[in-house]
Amino acid sequence: MTDAVPDWLAEARRICVLTGAGISTDSGIPDYRGPNGVWTRDPDAEKLVTLGFYLADPEIRRRSWLMRQALQDADPQPNAGHAALVELERQGRLRALVTQNIDGLHQAAGSSPARVLEIHGTVHEVVCVGCGDRTAMSGALARVAAGESDPACMVCGDVLKSATVYFGQMLDELVVASCTAAAADCDVFLAVGTSLQVWPAAGLADIALGAGARLVVVNAQPTPYDHLADLVVREPIGTALPRLLATPD
Ligand SMILES: [Zn+2]
């Protein structure tokens, strides 16, 4: 369970990290797809992040704004897992930090925004589905608090949504290209708190392996990549990452 950190990991210099929901559960953010996940327990909740339902139904949008308000009120804080990745960057060993999370907790912990590749976007901004205007989530939520149940774009009047990738939406091609380049250019690919079942996360592990990188999986449940991994760690992320990423000195 707490084996020594292998030399190849201690000596790695270009680590590409991929994080999923598991790293944020210690910050009180629910895992949506896990065994006790929000969507697993209430499949109807998935409508809130499906573009077709969102655009068609004002009631879905009203519920979405309330959900965003609740998340802002909860004010989740980064945890020891996030801090360990800030330390990895400080060591100069971080090639890229790819995240499936939309919570912004890597940046809140202190990771450089330029190093964080948010493949599913961020909940800290809103974007207009019509003109693409992007503004801060806090501004839209202030309008909700002032009584607007479904604030519209101030520029063109069209529907606003969080700047996250909904079901039915394409991923940002530039972000995916940056992730792909990092996966192909790392010596270790470290997958943390992700089931490695959703594209493009799984594809990035394939790219890294194909380029000769070592694979480390830190996840509570088995993943389809465990048999390809050089190291599989089931220990809680908050203790596993500080241990695995400490530099011997
Ligand atoms: Zn607009």
Short mmCIF file of C-alpha atoms and ligand atoms in Angstrom, two decimals:
data_model
loop_
_atom_site.label_atom_id
_atom_site.label_comp_id
_atom_site.label_asym_id
_atom_site.label_seq_id
_atom_site.Cartn_x
_atom_site.Cartn_y
_atom_site.Cartn_z
CA MET A 1 0.00 0.00 0.00
CA THR A 2 2.82 2.39 0.82
CA ASP A 3 5.65 0.92 -1.23
CA ALA A 4 8.71 3.06 -1.89
CA VAL A 5 8.46 5.52 -4.78
CA PRO A 6 10.18 3.89 -7.77
CA ASP A 7 13.34 5.57 -9.07
CA TRP A 8 11.83 6.23 -12.50
CA LEU A 9 9.08 8.29 -10.86
CA ALA A 10 11.42 10.19 -8.52
CA GLU A 11 13.64 10.92 -11.54
CA ALA A 12 10.83 11.87 -13.94
CA ARG A 13 11.22 15.39 -15.34
CA ARG A 14 8.22 15.84 -17.66
CA ILE A 15 5.18 14.53 -15.86
CA CYS A 16 1.85 14.94 -17.59
CA VAL A 17 -0.94 14.83 -15.02
CA LEU A 18 -4.59 14.08 -15.76
CA THR A 19 -7.08 14.71 -12.97
CA GLY A 20 -10.70 13.67 -12.68
CA ALA A 21 -13.50 14.04 -10.17
CA GLY A 22 -11.72 11.91 -7.57
CA ILE A 23 -9.27 14.68 -6.70
CA SER A 24 -12.08 17.08 -5.81
CA THR A 25 -14.26 14.83 -3.68
CA ASP A 26 -12.14 15.74 -0.61
CA SER A 27 -13.14 19.35 -1.34
CA GLY A 28 -16.81 18.41 -1.08
CA ILE A 29 -17.54 18.36 -4.81
CA PRO A 30 -19.57 15.30 -5.75
CA ASP A 31 -18.35 12.78 -8.28
CA TYR A 32 -20.95 12.74 -11.05
CA ARG A 33 -20.23 9.36 -12.59
CA GLY A 34 -18.86 7.29 -9.70
CA PRO A 35 -20.72 4.52 -7.86
CA ASN A 36 -22.45 7.09 -5.63
CA GLY A 37 -22.35 9.82 -8.24
CA VAL A 38 -25.04 12.40 -8.83
CA TRP A 39 -25.90 11.06 -12.29
CA THR A 40 -25.75 7.47 -11.12
CA ARG A 41 -28.35 8.18 -8.44
CA ASP A 42 -30.45 10.65 -10.46
CA PRO A 43 -30.10 10.18 -14.23
CA ASP A 44 -32.51 13.11 -14.71
CA ALA A 45 -29.83 15.47 -13.34
CA GLU A 46 -27.86 14.83 -16.52
CA LYS A 47 -30.46 16.93 -18.39
CA LEU A 48 -29.05 19.98 -16.61
CA VAL A 49 -25.84 19.62 -18.60
CA THR A 50 -27.27 18.41 -21.91
CA LEU A 51 -27.34 21.24 -24.44
CA GLY A 52 -30.59 20.26 -26.16
CA PHE A 53 -32.59 20.12 -22.93
CA TYR A 54 -30.92 23.28 -21.63
CA LEU A 55 -31.76 25.35 -24.71
CA ALA A 56 -35.30 24.01 -25.05
CA ASP A 57 -36.51 24.32 -21.47
CA PRO A 58 -36.44 27.53 -19.34
CA GLU A 59 -37.18 25.42 -16.26
CA ILE A 60 -33.98 23.42 -16.83
CA ARG A 61 -32.10 26.72 -17.08
CA ARG A 62 -33.71 28.07 -13.90
CA ARG A 63 -32.64 24.92 -12.03
CA SER A 64 -29.14 25.22 -13.54
CA TRP A 65 -28.70 28.76 -12.21
CA LEU A 66 -29.80 27.62 -8.75
CA MET A 67 -27.27 24.76 -8.93
CA ARG A 68 -24.50 27.20 -9.93
CA GLN A 69 -25.55 29.52 -7.09
CA ALA A 70 -25.36 26.61 -4.65
CA LEU A 71 -21.87 25.70 -5.86
CA GLN A 72 -20.65 29.28 -5.45
CA ASP A 73 -22.21 29.46 -1.97
CA ALA A 74 -20.52 26.19 -0.99
CA ASP A 75 -17.18 27.87 -1.85
CA PRO A 76 -15.16 24.63 -2.18
CA GLN A 77 -11.48 24.88 -1.25
CA PRO A 78 -8.53 22.98 -2.76
CA ASN A 79 -7.11 20.05 -0.79
CA ALA A 80 -3.82 18.23 -0.25
CA GLY A 81 -4.06 16.53 -3.66
CA HIS A 82 -4.25 19.87 -5.45
CA ALA A 83 -1.40 21.22 -3.29
CA ALA A 84 0.85 18.28 -4.26
CA LEU A 85 0.45 19.23 -7.93
CA VAL A 86 1.35 22.84 -7.16
CA GLU A 87 4.50 21.48 -5.53
CA LEU A 88 5.22 19.34 -8.62
CA GLU A 89 5.12 22.48 -10.75
CA ARG A 90 7.40 24.27 -8.27
CA GLN A 91 9.87 21.39 -8.65
CA GLY A 92 9.94 22.09 -12.38
CA ARG A 93 8.75 18.57 -13.22
CA LEU A 94 5.22 19.32 -14.49
CA ARG A 95 4.81 19.01 -18.28
CA ALA A 96 1.08 19.77 -18.18
CA LEU A 97 -1.89 19.55 -15.87
CA VAL A 98 -4.88 18.27 -17.78
CA THR A 99 -8.14 18.20 -15.87
CA GLN A 100 -11.60 16.86 -16.53
CA ASN A 101 -12.82 19.00 -13.62
CA ILE A 102 -14.64 22.29 -14.08
CA ASP A 103 -14.21 23.52 -10.51
CA GLY A 104 -11.09 25.67 -10.93
CA LEU A 105 -9.53 24.18 -7.79
CA HIS A 106 -6.11 23.63 -9.39
CA GLN A 107 -5.81 27.37 -10.05
CA ALA A 108 -7.26 28.15 -6.62
CA ALA A 109 -4.54 25.97 -5.08
CA GLY A 110 -1.85 27.91 -6.92
CA SER A 111 -1.20 26.01 -10.16
CA SER A 112 -0.31 28.44 -12.97
CA PRO A 113 -3.43 29.03 -15.08
CA ALA A 114 -1.26 28.65 -18.20
CA ARG A 115 -0.35 25.08 -17.13
CA VAL A 116 -3.93 23.95 -16.49
CA LEU A 117 -5.74 22.50 -19.49
CA GLU A 118 -9.46 22.32 -18.70
CA ILE A 119 -10.83 19.87 -21.24
CA HIS A 120 -14.38 20.27 -19.97
CA GLY A 121 -14.20 24.03 -19.45
CA THR A 122 -14.79 26.04 -16.28
CA VAL A 123 -17.76 26.86 -14.12
CA HIS A 124 -16.22 30.22 -13.22
CA GLU A 125 -17.27 31.83 -16.50
CA VAL A 126 -20.47 32.05 -18.51
CA VAL A 127 -20.67 32.04 -22.29
CA CYS A 128 -23.44 33.10 -24.66
CA VAL A 129 -24.63 30.34 -26.98
CA GLY A 130 -25.42 32.98 -29.60
CA CYS A 131 -22.50 35.43 -29.82
CA GLY A 132 -19.92 33.64 -27.68
CA ASP A 133 -19.48 36.56 -25.26
CA ARG A 134 -17.71 35.34 -22.10
CA THR A 135 -18.07 36.97 -18.69
CA ALA A 136 -17.52 36.03 -15.06
CA MET A 137 -19.95 33.61 -13.44
CA SER A 138 -20.11 35.90 -10.40
CA GLY A 139 -21.70 38.66 -12.49
CA ALA A 140 -24.41 36.37 -13.85
CA LEU A 141 -25.11 35.00 -10.37
CA ALA A 142 -25.46 38.54 -9.04
CA ARG A 143 -28.26 39.01 -11.58
CA VAL A 144 -29.88 35.77 -10.40
CA ALA A 145 -29.65 36.96 -6.79
CA ALA A 146 -31.28 40.23 -7.90
CA GLY A 147 -34.28 38.33 -9.23
CA GLU A 148 -33.57 37.17 -12.80
CA SER A 149 -34.38 33.47 -12.98
CA ASP A 150 -32.59 33.01 -16.32
CA PRO A 151 -30.25 35.93 -17.13
CA ALA A 152 -29.77 36.48 -20.87
CA CYS A 153 -26.70 37.70 -22.77
CA MET A 154 -26.22 41.45 -22.25
CA VAL A 155 -24.78 41.76 -25.77
CA CYS A 156 -27.28 39.88 -27.94
CA GLY A 157 -30.03 38.62 -25.64
CA ASP A 158 -29.44 34.92 -26.33
CA VAL A 159 -29.14 32.14 -23.74
CA LEU A 160 -26.20 32.10 -21.31
CA LYS A 161 -24.65 28.90 -19.96
CA SER A 162 -21.63 28.04 -17.87
CA ALA A 163 -18.41 27.85 -19.91
CA THR A 164 -18.35 24.08 -19.49
CA VAL A 165 -18.66 21.42 -22.15
CA TYR A 166 -22.20 20.06 -22.11
CA PHE A 167 -23.33 16.77 -23.59
CA GLY A 168 -24.00 17.59 -27.20
CA GLN A 169 -21.10 20.07 -27.42
CA MET A 170 -17.67 19.72 -29.02
CA LEU A 171 -14.49 19.95 -26.97
CA ASP A 172 -12.25 22.96 -27.60
CA GLU A 173 -9.90 21.81 -30.37
CA LEU A 174 -7.01 23.97 -29.18
CA VAL A 175 -7.22 22.57 -25.66
CA VAL A 176 -7.38 19.00 -26.97
CA ALA A 177 -4.36 19.67 -29.21
CA SER A 178 -2.37 20.97 -26.23
CA CYS A 179 -3.33 17.91 -24.18
CA THR A 180 -2.34 15.58 -27.00
CA ALA A 181 1.02 17.31 -27.42
CA ALA A 182 1.73 17.05 -23.69
CA ALA A 183 0.77 13.37 -23.54
CA ALA A 184 3.12 12.63 -26.43
CA ASP A 185 5.96 14.53 -24.77
CA CYS A 186 5.99 13.26 -21.17
CA ASP A 187 8.14 10.69 -19.39
CA VAL A 188 5.37 9.81 -16.92
CA PHE A 189 1.61 10.06 -17.42
CA LEU A 190 -0.05 10.33 -14.02
CA ALA A 191 -3.81 9.71 -14.00
CA VAL A 192 -5.45 10.82 -10.74
CA GLY A 193 -9.03 10.28 -9.64
CA THR A 194 -10.30 9.43 -13.10
CA SER A 195 -11.95 6.24 -14.29
CA LEU A 196 -10.15 6.62 -17.65
CA GLN A 197 -13.35 5.67 -19.42
CA VAL A 198 -14.41 8.97 -20.99
CA TRP A 199 -12.82 10.29 -24.17
CA PRO A 200 -10.41 12.05 -24.50
CA ALA A 201 -8.95 11.06 -21.12
CA ALA A 202 -8.45 7.45 -22.10
CA GLY A 203 -7.00 8.46 -25.46
CA LEU A 204 -4.37 10.61 -23.74
CA ALA A 205 -3.17 7.61 -21.74
CA ASP A 206 -2.90 5.67 -25.02
CA ILE A 207 -0.86 8.46 -26.61
CA ALA A 208 1.51 8.63 -23.64
CA LEU A 209 2.00 4.85 -23.59
CA GLY A 210 2.54 4.82 -27.34
CA ALA A 211 5.25 7.45 -26.93
CA GLY A 212 7.03 5.32 -24.35
CA ALA A 213 5.94 7.06 -21.14
CA ARG A 214 5.40 5.21 -17.87
CA LEU A 215 1.80 5.16 -16.64
CA VAL A 216 0.77 5.74 -13.03
CA VAL A 217 -2.89 5.30 -12.00
CA VAL A 218 -4.09 6.72 -8.68
CA ASN A 219 -7.77 5.87 -8.33
CA ALA A 220 -10.01 4.27 -5.74
CA GLN A 221 -11.66 1.97 -8.29
CA PRO A 222 -10.07 -0.19 -10.99
CA THR A 223 -9.65 1.38 -14.44
CA PRO A 224 -9.36 -0.25 -17.87
CA TYR A 225 -5.71 0.88 -17.91
CA ASP A 226 -4.53 -0.73 -14.69
CA HIS A 227 -2.98 -3.70 -16.51
CA LEU A 228 -0.94 -1.30 -18.66
CA ALA A 229 0.21 0.81 -15.72
CA ASP A 230 3.70 0.68 -14.22
CA LEU A 231 2.20 1.64 -10.88
CA VAL A 232 -1.38 1.43 -9.58
CA VAL A 233 -2.18 3.17 -6.29
CA ARG A 234 -5.48 2.75 -4.43
CA GLU A 235 -4.49 4.88 -1.43
CA PRO A 236 -6.51 8.12 -0.92
CA ILE A 237 -5.34 10.87 -3.29
CA GLY A 238 -4.68 13.34 -0.48
CA THR A 239 -1.93 11.13 0.94
CA ALA A 240 -0.87 9.34 -2.26
CA LEU A 241 0.12 12.42 -4.26
CA PRO A 242 2.31 14.12 -1.64
CA ARG A 243 4.09 10.78 -1.15
CA LEU A 244 4.51 9.93 -4.85
CA LEU A 245 5.62 13.41 -5.88
CA ALA A 246 8.02 14.23 -3.06
CA THR A 247 11.56 14.72 -4.32
CA PRO A 248 14.23 12.81 -2.39
CA ASP A 249 16.73 15.28 -0.96
ZN ZN B 1 -24.74 36.92 -26.87
#
